[in-house]
Amino acid sequence: MLDPHGRVRPVWRQFVEYLARLSPDEIDRRCARGDQYLRDAGVFFRQYGAAGSTERPWPLAHVPVIIEEAEWTRIADGLIQRADLLEAVAADLYGQNRLVAEGHLPAELVAGSREWLRPLVGIAPRGGHFLHFVAFEIGRGPDGAWWVLGDRTQAPSGAGFALENRVATTRVHSDLFGEARIERLAGFFRSFRDALQTLSADPGARTAILTPGPLNDTHFEHAYIARYLGFTLLEGDDLTIDAGRVMVRTVAGLRPVNVLWRRLDANFADPLELAAESRIGTPGLVGAVRRGTVTLVNALGSGVLETRALLAFLPRIAPVILGEPLRLPNIATWWCGGAAERAHVRAAIDRMMIGSAFATHLPFETIETTVHGGQFRGAARMNVEAWLEAEGPRLVGQEVVTLSTTPARVDGVLAPRPMSLRVFLARTEGGWQVMPGGFARIGRTPDPSAIAMQRGGSAADVWIVSEKPVEPVSMLPRRGAVPFARATPAALPSRAADNLYWLGRYVERAEGAMRLLRALHVRVAEASDPEAPLALAVADELEAMGVDAAQNVPAGLQDILRSAISSAGNVRDRFSIDGWMALNDLARTAARMEETVAPGDDAARAMGVLLRKITGFSGLVHENMYRFTGWRFLTVGRSLERALHTVANLRALADPGAPDGALDLAVEVGDSVMTHRRRYAVSTNRETVVDLLVLDAMNPRSVLYQLTEVKQHVATLPGAEVNGQLSALSRAVLRTQSGLAVLTPEELDGFRLGEVAGEIGAISDLLSDAYMR
C-alpha cells in the first residue's frame, strides 16, 4: 500500500480515503454484513486435524488486495507465457520425451514422480491440449517484484471461492465498489464455459464437473461452480464406461458425457489402470481417454507439472522451448540430485528451505519433512547435511520466501500481513485468458508460514483497478450472439435421484417425529404422567422410528435431521441456497434446544417451533423448486414416508385395544383436527378416523392422497410405460392406490393396514431398483 517513501500508492488512495470517512462501528457493521452473507450462502472450507475434518466458516479478509491494471497486465503476460511453457513440457513428457533425452530434465525426476502416469504415455489428448484451466501461486517481494511460488495444473481449486470473496467483499464496500473501476470476473467464467461447451463435438453429450465427493475440502466450490456455470456435478460412481464411451447413470438410462472438468487427482480417477485402492474413480476411464472419446480438463497426468523440483529446470527449459527467458521468474530452486547444486544448498543452508523434490505443495505448507535455516521443523531427524548426502536426488532446496505485506484488518486496525495470490488462467477460443483478480491468502501473523488457511490464514478478494470505466458483464450470452432457446434439462443422475428421494423421506420422517413428540408432551403436561397408557403408546411409535421419547429433544430426531442434511449436501449443485440454509437452521435450532427444554409444556412448545421451521422449509422447496425429475423424486420420497407414517400410527392408535384418547391423538398427529370437525358431525370413532386419514382423497394428509400423488409422479418418469405396457413400478403403484380407493373403513382392519404398509415398502424397493442403482 505504501511506496518506498511511506506515501500511499495512487491505486490505494481512493480506498484509504473511503475507509477514513467511516467510523470504527460502521466498519464493524459492514464487515459483519459480508460475514453474514457467507454464512447465509453456506460458504465453508473443510479443515483437517488429528481429530478428523470439520466444516469451518469461510475466513474472509475484509480488506481487498488492490493492484493497478498496468501492473496486472505485466503479471498476466508472464503467466500466459508460463502456461504455454507448461503445456509444451506436458506434451513432451507424454510424447517424444526430448527434454529427458537431451539432458534438460533428469530422467529420475520424471520417473520418480507418482504424478507421471505411465499408462498415459503416448496418448494425445482429445482436442490437442493437456491444459485448459491452470492456476499459479505468486508472491511479491519487499522490492515489489513478483515471482511464481508454485504451479497448479492437477485440479486447481479456488476459482469459486474467488467469486464468493468478490460477492462478500462487495457487500462490505458496496458504496465504493460501483465507482472504483474494478474489473469484473463474470466474463472470465463465461468465456471458459463457452470454451468447454465447444470441446463437446457431440451435441447429444454433456459437459460435467467430476468431483471426489462431499468429503473433499473444496466440495462447496465444486457445487457452487457447477450451479454457476450450469454444468452437471458428477462423482466417479455416477459414471460407467460403455463400448469405450463415458456414460452417466441417469434415471433415463445411460447418457454420454464427453467433456469432464476434473476436480479429483488423476491417480484416483481410474482404479483399473491407476491407483487400485481408489474408491472415487471410474474403472476404464483411462481406456476412454486412450480411445479419444472424452476430454478431461485437465488431462490425466498433468499433475507432474506441479512437482516442486521442476521449478529448478523451467528457467533453463524456457529458452529451449519458447526461444526466450521467463518473463515472470519463479522462486530460486535447486534440485539436490547434482553435486554442485547440493554443495550450493549446503553452503547457503541458513537461507534455505529443504523438502521433498516430488512435493506438489508450497514450501510453507509443509511441516514434517522440511527444514528451514538448517533446522528441522516438526519431528527431529538426522543431521541435515547427512540427509542431503543420503537422499539428495529426492530433495530440493529453495530460498526462504520473504513476502511483501498487504493491509489487513486486525483487532479493528489496519496491520501489515504477508500475502500470496492464486491467479487463474482458462484456455478459450482466443487463447489463454487470465482472471482479472483471483484469490489472495493473507497471513494470520507476520510469519509467512501462517498464510495457509488450514493454519489460520484468511482469504481476500483481489481488485484490479482499471484506468477507464469498466463495463458490467454477466454470464448471459451477449445480445444477439445466439437466438433465444429454452434448453431441455439434462437427465437426472441416479445418485442425485437417490439423494433427493431420501431427502424427502428424512424431512417427512422428522416432521412425523416432531408431531408425535408434541402430542406426547402436551399430554404429559396435562396428566403429569409419562407412564400413562396413551403416552406409552406414543413412546412405542417413536421408538420404532429410532427416537427416544424420554429425551425432550431426542438425539434420534437430530440424527434424522443430520441424515437429511447429508442427503441435501450430496446434491448441493441442485439445491437452493435458501433451502440449504433453512435445513441447517432447523438442525441448529434442535441442537440448541437439547440442553434447555424441560418436559411437558416447554417441550411441546419447542416441537411447535421446529414444526413451523420444517414446514417453512417444505413450503420453500415446494414453491421454488423447478418441476422436473429431481423435484418428483423429492416429492415421491415425502409422499411414501408420510403414507407409511400414517399407516403405522393408525395400526397402533386405531387398534380396538388402544387406550382412551388414541383416536383423537391420531387425528392430531395427522394434522387433521379441524378437517375432522367439518367433515363429520360426530366425535372421533374408528370409522371416521380411518376414513379421513386413509381413504379421503381430498385430505392431503391421507394415505390415498399420497398414493395418488405418487401415481401421478411415477407416470411421468422415464420408463413408466414401454410399448403400451406399464412398468413393474407403475403397476405396483396403481394396484396399491386403486385397491385402497375401493375399500371402506370397516374393511381396513389392522391386518389390512399392515398389508398396505408392506405394499408401500415394495413400491420404494421397485423405485430404487428402477432408477437408483
mmCIF file of C-alpha atoms in Angstrom, residues 158-493:
data_model
loop_
_atom_site.group_PDB
_atom_site.id
_atom_site.type_symbol
_atom_site.label_atom_id
_atom_site.label_comp_id
_atom_site.label_asym_id
_atom_site.label_seq_id
_atom_site.Cartn_x
_atom_site.Cartn_y
_atom_site.Cartn_z
ATOM 1 C CA GLY A 158 -10.227 -21.620 -5.545
ATOM 2 C CA ALA A 159 -11.972 -20.048 -8.544
ATOM 3 C CA GLY A 160 -15.391 -20.490 -6.948
ATOM 4 C CA PHE A 161 -14.121 -19.100 -3.663
ATOM 5 C CA ALA A 162 -12.753 -16.123 -5.585
ATOM 6 C CA LEU A 163 -16.306 -15.462 -6.803
ATOM 7 C CA GLU A 164 -17.716 -15.683 -3.286
ATOM 8 C CA ASN A 165 -14.936 -13.457 -1.966
ATOM 9 C CA ARG A 166 -15.956 -10.891 -4.571
ATOM 10 C CA VAL A 167 -19.645 -11.011 -3.643
ATOM 11 C CA ALA A 168 -18.949 -10.816 0.103
ATOM 12 C CA THR A 169 -16.383 -8.026 -0.238
ATOM 13 C CA THR A 170 -18.803 -6.094 -2.428
ATOM 14 C CA ARG A 171 -21.347 -6.319 0.413
ATOM 15 C CA VAL A 172 -18.760 -4.862 2.789
ATOM 16 C CA HIS A 173 -17.719 -1.987 0.499
ATOM 17 C CA SER A 174 -20.878 -1.630 -1.585
ATOM 18 C CA ASP A 175 -20.802 2.154 -1.982
ATOM 19 C CA LEU A 176 -17.169 2.130 -3.152
ATOM 20 C CA PHE A 177 -17.199 -0.870 -5.476
ATOM 21 C CA GLY A 178 -19.525 0.638 -8.063
ATOM 22 C CA GLU A 179 -17.346 3.703 -8.636
ATOM 23 C CA ALA A 180 -13.865 2.207 -8.244
ATOM 24 C CA ARG A 181 -13.423 0.890 -11.846
ATOM 25 C CA ILE A 182 -12.772 -2.687 -10.697
ATOM 26 C CA GLU A 183 -12.532 -5.361 -13.374
ATOM 27 C CA ARG A 184 -15.407 -7.870 -13.226
ATOM 28 C CA LEU A 185 -14.996 -11.649 -13.003
ATOM 29 C CA ALA A 186 -18.069 -12.970 -14.834
ATOM 30 C CA GLY A 187 -16.578 -12.528 -18.301
ATOM 31 C CA PHE A 188 -13.733 -14.888 -17.445
ATOM 32 C CA PHE A 189 -16.126 -17.651 -16.414
ATOM 33 C CA ARG A 190 -18.422 -17.058 -19.371
ATOM 34 C CA SER A 191 -15.523 -17.452 -21.800
ATOM 35 C CA PHE A 192 -14.339 -20.636 -20.118
ATOM 36 C CA ARG A 193 -17.847 -22.103 -20.050
ATOM 37 C CA ASP A 194 -18.235 -21.405 -23.760
ATOM 38 C CA ALA A 195 -14.826 -22.978 -24.446
ATOM 39 C CA LEU A 196 -15.766 -26.178 -22.584
ATOM 40 C CA GLN A 197 -19.006 -26.434 -24.481
ATOM 41 C CA THR A 198 -17.092 -26.007 -27.744
ATOM 42 C CA LEU A 199 -14.923 -29.017 -26.814
ATOM 43 C CA SER A 200 -18.019 -31.203 -26.915
ATOM 44 C CA ALA A 201 -18.221 -32.325 -30.540
ATOM 45 C CA ASP A 202 -21.369 -34.385 -29.906
ATOM 46 C CA PRO A 203 -24.472 -32.213 -29.376
ATOM 47 C CA GLY A 204 -26.117 -35.125 -27.566
ATOM 48 C CA ALA A 205 -23.350 -35.418 -24.969
ATOM 49 C CA ARG A 206 -22.938 -33.265 -21.911
ATOM 50 C CA THR A 207 -20.227 -31.310 -20.151
ATOM 51 C CA ALA A 208 -19.834 -32.067 -16.464
ATOM 52 C CA ILE A 209 -17.660 -31.430 -13.416
ATOM 53 C CA LEU A 210 -16.117 -34.511 -11.798
ATOM 54 C CA THR A 211 -15.797 -34.192 -8.012
ATOM 55 C CA PRO A 212 -14.277 -36.534 -5.400
ATOM 56 C CA GLY A 213 -17.443 -36.076 -3.318
ATOM 57 C CA PRO A 214 -18.770 -34.205 -0.268
ATOM 58 C CA LEU A 215 -15.823 -35.093 1.990
ATOM 59 C CA ASN A 216 -13.371 -33.188 -0.195
ATOM 60 C CA ASP A 217 -12.128 -29.957 1.401
ATOM 61 C CA THR A 218 -13.318 -27.857 -1.564
ATOM 62 C CA HIS A 219 -16.603 -29.655 -2.335
ATOM 63 C CA PHE A 220 -18.587 -26.485 -1.685
ATOM 64 C CA GLU A 221 -16.705 -24.851 -4.535
ATOM 65 C CA HIS A 222 -17.378 -27.764 -6.890
ATOM 66 C CA ALA A 223 -21.127 -27.479 -6.277
ATOM 67 C CA TYR A 224 -21.024 -23.686 -6.497
ATOM 68 C CA ILE A 225 -19.163 -23.664 -9.822
ATOM 69 C CA ALA A 226 -21.455 -26.356 -11.257
ATOM 70 C CA ARG A 227 -24.502 -24.267 -10.369
ATOM 71 C CA TYR A 228 -22.887 -21.029 -11.593
ATOM 72 C CA LEU A 229 -21.862 -22.463 -14.976
ATOM 73 C CA GLY A 230 -24.911 -24.671 -15.432
ATOM 74 C CA PHE A 231 -22.909 -27.923 -15.562
ATOM 75 C CA THR A 232 -23.802 -31.278 -14.029
ATOM 76 C CA LEU A 233 -21.817 -32.237 -10.924
ATOM 77 C CA LEU A 234 -20.824 -35.912 -11.022
ATOM 78 C CA GLU A 235 -18.930 -38.354 -8.849
ATOM 79 C CA GLY A 236 -16.944 -41.333 -10.070
ATOM 80 C CA ASP A 237 -19.781 -43.727 -9.224
ATOM 81 C CA ASP A 238 -22.110 -41.747 -11.485
ATOM 82 C CA LEU A 239 -20.034 -42.802 -14.495
ATOM 83 C CA THR A 240 -19.529 -46.063 -16.318
ATOM 84 C CA ILE A 241 -17.703 -46.981 -19.491
ATOM 85 C CA ASP A 242 -19.860 -48.495 -22.220
ATOM 86 C CA ALA A 243 -18.332 -49.502 -25.567
ATOM 87 C CA GLY A 244 -15.371 -47.218 -24.845
ATOM 88 C CA ARG A 245 -17.514 -44.144 -24.091
ATOM 89 C CA VAL A 246 -18.013 -42.409 -20.779
ATOM 90 C CA MET A 247 -21.655 -42.643 -19.785
ATOM 91 C CA VAL A 248 -23.639 -41.143 -16.913
ATOM 92 C CA ARG A 249 -26.046 -43.339 -14.993
ATOM 93 C CA THR A 250 -29.305 -41.407 -15.063
ATOM 94 C CA VAL A 251 -32.916 -42.192 -14.269
ATOM 95 C CA ALA A 252 -33.454 -42.323 -18.051
ATOM 96 C CA GLY A 253 -30.638 -44.835 -18.580
ATOM 97 C CA LEU A 254 -27.053 -44.269 -19.719
ATOM 98 C CA ARG A 255 -26.303 -40.888 -21.282
ATOM 99 C CA PRO A 256 -22.967 -39.855 -22.874
ATOM 100 C CA VAL A 257 -20.589 -37.281 -21.421
ATOM 101 C CA ASN A 258 -17.539 -36.252 -23.425
ATOM 102 C CA VAL A 259 -16.108 -33.289 -21.503
ATOM 103 C CA LEU A 260 -15.203 -33.664 -17.818
ATOM 104 C CA TRP A 261 -13.744 -30.817 -15.794
ATOM 105 C CA ARG A 262 -11.774 -32.979 -13.406
ATOM 106 C CA ARG A 263 -11.609 -31.848 -9.764
ATOM 107 C CA LEU A 264 -10.059 -35.019 -8.328
ATOM 108 C CA ASP A 265 -6.422 -36.056 -8.502
ATOM 109 C CA ALA A 266 -5.563 -38.129 -11.568
ATOM 110 C CA ASN A 267 -4.275 -41.143 -9.620
ATOM 111 C CA PHE A 268 -7.738 -41.697 -8.176
ATOM 112 C CA ALA A 269 -9.577 -41.346 -11.485
ATOM 113 C CA ASP A 270 -9.346 -44.973 -12.629
ATOM 114 C CA PRO A 271 -8.739 -47.862 -10.196
ATOM 115 C CA LEU A 272 -8.318 -50.208 -13.159
ATOM 116 C CA GLU A 273 -5.139 -48.631 -14.571
ATOM 117 C CA LEU A 274 -4.045 -46.123 -11.910
ATOM 118 C CA ALA A 275 -4.399 -46.330 -8.097
ATOM 119 C CA ALA A 276 -6.131 -49.661 -7.462
ATOM 120 C CA GLU A 277 -7.186 -48.566 -3.951
ATOM 121 C CA SER A 278 -9.279 -45.675 -5.274
ATOM 122 C CA ARG A 279 -12.977 -45.760 -4.372
ATOM 123 C CA ILE A 280 -13.864 -42.480 -6.036
ATOM 124 C CA GLY A 281 -12.817 -43.166 -9.616
ATOM 125 C CA THR A 282 -14.356 -44.790 -12.671
ATOM 126 C CA PRO A 283 -12.903 -48.098 -13.895
ATOM 127 C CA GLY A 284 -11.963 -47.843 -17.556
ATOM 128 C CA LEU A 285 -11.680 -44.056 -17.722
ATOM 129 C CA VAL A 286 -8.095 -44.226 -18.987
ATOM 130 C CA GLY A 287 -9.299 -46.565 -21.736
ATOM 131 C CA ALA A 288 -11.869 -43.983 -22.826
ATOM 132 C CA VAL A 289 -9.129 -41.330 -22.892
ATOM 133 C CA ARG A 290 -6.977 -43.681 -24.964
ATOM 134 C CA ARG A 291 -9.814 -44.104 -27.480
ATOM 135 C CA GLY A 292 -10.344 -40.342 -27.679
ATOM 136 C CA THR A 293 -13.996 -40.383 -26.632
ATOM 137 C CA VAL A 294 -13.653 -37.957 -23.706
ATOM 138 C CA THR A 295 -11.813 -34.709 -22.958
ATOM 139 C CA LEU A 296 -10.536 -34.296 -19.401
ATOM 140 C CA VAL A 297 -9.817 -30.834 -18.072
ATOM 141 C CA ASN A 298 -7.008 -31.022 -17.224
ATOM 142 C CA ALA A 299 -5.579 -34.130 -18.896
ATOM 143 C CA LEU A 300 -4.731 -37.088 -16.688
ATOM 144 C CA GLY A 301 -1.065 -36.898 -15.728
ATOM 145 C CA SER A 302 -0.812 -33.111 -15.827
ATOM 146 C CA GLY A 303 -0.137 -33.117 -12.077
ATOM 147 C CA VAL A 304 3.502 -33.942 -12.794
ATOM 148 C CA LEU A 305 3.931 -30.279 -13.751
ATOM 149 C CA GLU A 306 3.367 -29.315 -10.109
ATOM 150 C CA THR A 307 6.496 -31.196 -8.992
ATOM 151 C CA ARG A 308 8.486 -28.762 -6.883
ATOM 152 C CA ALA A 309 11.891 -29.734 -8.335
ATOM 153 C CA LEU A 310 10.656 -28.813 -11.816
ATOM 154 C CA LEU A 311 10.964 -25.163 -10.744
ATOM 155 C CA ALA A 312 14.738 -25.644 -10.814
ATOM 156 C CA PHE A 313 14.682 -26.531 -14.514
ATOM 157 C CA LEU A 314 11.926 -24.364 -16.036
ATOM 158 C CA PRO A 315 14.140 -21.233 -16.323
ATOM 159 C CA ARG A 316 16.594 -23.289 -18.418
ATOM 160 C CA ILE A 317 13.904 -25.082 -20.418
ATOM 161 C CA ALA A 318 12.064 -21.885 -21.416
ATOM 162 C CA PRO A 319 14.702 -20.683 -23.934
ATOM 163 C CA VAL A 320 14.870 -24.184 -25.410
ATOM 164 C CA ILE A 321 11.116 -24.497 -25.973
ATOM 165 C CA LEU A 322 9.955 -20.884 -26.277
ATOM 166 C CA GLY A 323 13.118 -19.245 -27.536
ATOM 167 C CA GLU A 324 13.022 -16.648 -24.740
ATOM 168 C CA PRO A 325 13.570 -16.460 -20.967
ATOM 169 C CA LEU A 326 10.770 -16.493 -18.417
ATOM 170 C CA ARG A 327 9.128 -13.096 -18.137
ATOM 171 C CA LEU A 328 7.996 -13.856 -14.598
ATOM 172 C CA PRO A 329 10.677 -15.778 -12.658
ATOM 173 C CA ASN A 330 9.892 -18.497 -10.167
ATOM 174 C CA ILE A 331 11.307 -18.854 -6.696
ATOM 175 C CA ALA A 332 15.005 -19.802 -6.761
ATOM 176 C CA THR A 333 15.191 -23.594 -6.612
ATOM 177 C CA TRP A 334 17.992 -26.207 -6.655
ATOM 178 C CA TRP A 335 17.478 -29.927 -7.209
ATOM 179 C CA CYS A 336 19.843 -31.696 -4.834
ATOM 180 C CA GLY A 337 20.488 -34.619 -7.170
ATOM 181 C CA GLY A 338 23.572 -32.899 -8.603
ATOM 182 C CA ALA A 339 26.792 -32.486 -6.630
ATOM 183 C CA ALA A 340 27.206 -28.797 -7.483
ATOM 184 C CA GLU A 341 23.601 -27.971 -6.583
ATOM 185 C CA ARG A 342 23.861 -29.956 -3.363
ATOM 186 C CA ALA A 343 27.024 -28.083 -2.413
ATOM 187 C CA HIS A 344 25.323 -24.756 -3.085
ATOM 188 C CA VAL A 345 22.364 -25.681 -0.881
ATOM 189 C CA ARG A 346 24.724 -26.853 1.864
ATOM 190 C CA ALA A 347 26.740 -23.611 1.704
ATOM 191 C CA ALA A 348 23.634 -21.432 1.843
ATOM 192 C CA ILE A 349 21.678 -23.607 4.234
ATOM 193 C CA ASP A 350 20.833 -20.734 6.610
ATOM 194 C CA ARG A 351 18.654 -19.100 3.962
ATOM 195 C CA MET A 352 17.272 -22.329 2.502
ATOM 196 C CA MET A 353 14.122 -24.344 2.943
ATOM 197 C CA ILE A 354 14.678 -28.001 2.045
ATOM 198 C CA GLY A 355 11.991 -30.560 1.326
ATOM 199 C CA SER A 356 10.799 -33.308 -0.983
ATOM 200 C CA ALA A 357 11.686 -32.841 -4.647
ATOM 201 C CA PHE A 358 8.432 -34.555 -5.622
ATOM 202 C CA ALA A 359 6.133 -32.487 -3.394
ATOM 203 C CA THR A 360 3.339 -30.615 -5.138
ATOM 204 C CA HIS A 361 2.527 -28.063 -2.426
ATOM 205 C CA LEU A 362 4.007 -24.723 -1.483
ATOM 206 C CA PRO A 363 7.181 -24.617 0.625
ATOM 207 C CA PHE A 364 5.492 -23.008 3.595
ATOM 208 C CA GLU A 365 2.668 -25.584 3.637
ATOM 209 C CA THR A 366 4.913 -28.481 4.685
ATOM 210 C CA ILE A 367 5.788 -29.225 8.273
ATOM 211 C CA GLU A 368 7.352 -32.617 8.998
ATOM 212 C CA THR A 369 9.713 -33.110 6.022
ATOM 213 C CA THR A 370 11.041 -29.580 5.537
ATOM 214 C CA VAL A 371 13.958 -27.804 7.097
ATOM 215 C CA HIS A 372 14.305 -24.054 7.357
ATOM 216 C CA GLY A 373 17.587 -22.358 8.143
ATOM 217 C CA GLY A 374 19.343 -25.648 8.823
ATOM 218 C CA GLN A 375 16.784 -26.753 11.440
ATOM 219 C CA PHE A 376 14.092 -29.421 11.027
ATOM 220 C CA ARG A 377 10.514 -28.368 11.504
ATOM 221 C CA GLY A 378 8.342 -30.865 13.307
ATOM 222 C CA ALA A 379 9.766 -34.212 14.359
ATOM 223 C CA ALA A 380 13.504 -34.493 14.994
ATOM 224 C CA ARG A 381 15.517 -36.043 12.160
ATOM 225 C CA MET A 382 19.132 -36.884 11.291
ATOM 226 C CA ASN A 383 21.769 -34.210 10.674
ATOM 227 C CA VAL A 384 20.700 -32.023 7.728
ATOM 228 C CA GLU A 385 23.978 -32.407 5.842
ATOM 229 C CA ALA A 386 23.835 -36.190 6.219
ATOM 230 C CA TRP A 387 20.240 -36.073 4.991
ATOM 231 C CA LEU A 388 21.310 -34.142 1.890
ATOM 232 C CA GLU A 389 24.018 -36.677 1.071
ATOM 233 C CA ALA A 390 21.809 -39.709 1.707
ATOM 234 C CA GLU A 391 18.689 -38.528 -0.117
ATOM 235 C CA GLY A 392 19.910 -35.751 -2.403
ATOM 236 C CA PRO A 393 18.008 -36.813 -5.579
ATOM 237 C CA ARG A 394 14.786 -36.842 -3.553
ATOM 238 C CA LEU A 395 15.307 -33.332 -2.130
ATOM 239 C CA VAL A 396 15.075 -29.777 -3.327
ATOM 240 C CA GLY A 397 16.325 -26.547 -1.811
ATOM 241 C CA GLN A 398 14.553 -23.211 -2.175
ATOM 242 C CA GLU A 399 15.434 -19.766 -0.965
ATOM 243 C CA VAL A 400 13.349 -18.696 2.001
ATOM 244 C CA VAL A 401 10.254 -16.838 0.862
ATOM 245 C CA THR A 402 10.089 -13.256 2.085
ATOM 246 C CA LEU A 403 6.693 -11.976 1.045
ATOM 247 C CA SER A 404 5.650 -8.369 0.899
ATOM 248 C CA THR A 405 2.704 -7.353 3.009
ATOM 249 C CA THR A 406 -0.768 -6.032 2.328
ATOM 250 C CA PRO A 407 -3.154 -4.213 4.694
ATOM 251 C CA ALA A 408 -5.368 -6.482 6.790
ATOM 252 C CA ARG A 409 -7.867 -5.522 9.464
ATOM 253 C CA VAL A 410 -6.574 -6.932 12.741
ATOM 254 C CA ASP A 411 -8.367 -6.118 16.000
ATOM 255 C CA GLY A 412 -10.063 -3.129 14.387
ATOM 256 C CA VAL A 413 -6.963 -1.529 12.855
ATOM 257 C CA LEU A 414 -5.025 -1.946 9.619
ATOM 258 C CA ALA A 415 -1.882 -4.020 10.043
ATOM 259 C CA PRO A 416 0.620 -5.401 7.501
ATOM 260 C CA ARG A 417 0.331 -9.125 6.824
ATOM 261 C CA PRO A 418 2.166 -11.337 4.288
ATOM 262 C CA MET A 419 0.201 -12.152 1.178
ATOM 263 C CA SER A 420 0.280 -14.565 -1.772
ATOM 264 C CA LEU A 421 -2.041 -14.718 -4.769
ATOM 265 C CA ARG A 422 -3.580 -17.598 -6.639
ATOM 266 C CA VAL A 423 -4.235 -16.475 -10.211
ATOM 267 C CA PHE A 424 -6.376 -18.499 -12.635
ATOM 268 C CA LEU A 425 -5.988 -18.928 -16.386
ATOM 269 C CA ALA A 426 -8.520 -20.545 -18.714
ATOM 270 C CA ARG A 427 -7.966 -21.703 -22.263
ATOM 271 C CA THR A 428 -10.575 -20.123 -24.537
ATOM 272 C CA GLU A 429 -11.106 -19.980 -28.281
ATOM 273 C CA GLY A 430 -8.919 -16.870 -28.335
ATOM 274 C CA GLY A 431 -6.114 -18.367 -26.250
ATOM 275 C CA TRP A 432 -5.328 -18.125 -22.542
ATOM 276 C CA GLN A 433 -7.489 -15.697 -20.580
ATOM 277 C CA VAL A 434 -6.403 -14.526 -17.124
ATOM 278 C CA MET A 435 -8.968 -13.938 -14.404
ATOM 279 C CA PRO A 436 -8.818 -10.206 -13.603
ATOM 280 C CA GLY A 437 -8.207 -10.772 -9.922
ATOM 281 C CA GLY A 438 -8.033 -14.037 -8.089
ATOM 282 C CA PHE A 439 -7.736 -15.443 -4.646
ATOM 283 C CA ALA A 440 -5.398 -13.879 -2.081
ATOM 284 C CA ARG A 441 -4.259 -15.675 1.042
ATOM 285 C CA ILE A 442 -3.470 -13.382 3.942
ATOM 286 C CA GLY A 443 -1.250 -14.406 6.845
ATOM 287 C CA ARG A 444 -2.702 -14.726 10.328
ATOM 288 C CA THR A 445 0.527 -13.307 11.755
ATOM 289 C CA PRO A 446 3.586 -11.606 10.229
ATOM 290 C CA ASP A 447 5.036 -15.129 9.776
ATOM 291 C CA PRO A 448 4.677 -16.198 6.095
ATOM 292 C CA SER A 449 4.157 -19.817 7.180
ATOM 293 C CA ALA A 450 0.738 -18.857 8.610
ATOM 294 C CA ILE A 451 -0.689 -17.977 5.200
ATOM 295 C CA ALA A 452 -2.370 -21.344 4.546
ATOM 296 C CA MET A 453 -5.994 -21.335 5.663
ATOM 297 C CA GLN A 454 -5.527 -24.753 7.269
ATOM 298 C CA ARG A 455 -3.127 -22.887 9.585
ATOM 299 C CA GLY A 456 -5.342 -19.914 10.334
ATOM 300 C CA GLY A 457 -4.842 -17.638 7.320
ATOM 301 C CA SER A 458 -7.686 -15.756 5.657
ATOM 302 C CA ALA A 459 -8.854 -15.118 2.089
ATOM 303 C CA ALA A 460 -9.181 -11.757 0.370
ATOM 304 C CA ASP A 461 -10.691 -10.519 -2.843
ATOM 305 C CA VAL A 462 -8.304 -9.078 -5.439
ATOM 306 C CA TRP A 463 -9.293 -5.809 -7.122
ATOM 307 C CA ILE A 464 -7.728 -4.965 -10.457
ATOM 308 C CA VAL A 465 -8.325 -1.251 -10.886
ATOM 309 C CA SER A 466 -8.722 -0.098 -14.474
ATOM 310 C CA GLU A 467 -7.666 3.264 -15.839
ATOM 311 C CA LYS A 468 -11.003 3.610 -17.641
ATOM 312 C CA PRO A 469 -14.653 2.864 -16.771
ATOM 313 C CA VAL A 470 -15.450 -0.854 -16.564
ATOM 314 C CA GLU A 471 -18.388 -2.313 -18.464
ATOM 315 C CA PRO A 472 -20.718 -4.565 -16.463
ATOM 316 C CA VAL A 473 -20.613 -8.209 -17.548
ATOM 317 C CA SER A 474 -22.660 -11.274 -16.655
ATOM 318 C CA MET A 475 -22.936 -14.953 -17.506
ATOM 319 C CA LEU A 476 -25.701 -14.235 -20.011
ATOM 320 C CA PRO A 477 -24.847 -14.510 -23.713
ATOM 321 C CA ARG A 478 -24.114 -11.262 -25.479
ATOM 322 C CA ARG A 479 -27.187 -9.716 -27.020
ATOM 323 C CA GLY A 480 -27.758 -11.124 -30.489
ATOM 324 C CA ALA A 481 -24.966 -13.705 -30.128
ATOM 325 C CA VAL A 482 -27.339 -16.684 -30.220
ATOM 326 C CA PRO A 483 -31.071 -16.960 -30.784
ATOM 327 C CA PHE A 484 -33.174 -17.452 -27.679
ATOM 328 C CA ALA A 485 -33.867 -21.104 -26.915
ATOM 329 C CA ARG A 486 -35.186 -22.813 -23.798
ATOM 330 C CA ALA A 487 -32.727 -25.601 -23.033
ATOM 331 C CA THR A 488 -34.044 -29.044 -22.164
ATOM 332 C CA PRO A 489 -32.917 -30.003 -18.649
ATOM 333 C CA ALA A 490 -30.430 -32.867 -18.651
ATOM 334 C CA ALA A 491 -31.430 -36.302 -17.426
ATOM 335 C CA LEU A 492 -31.093 -36.670 -13.666
ATOM 336 C CA PRO A 493 -28.114 -38.776 -12.472
#
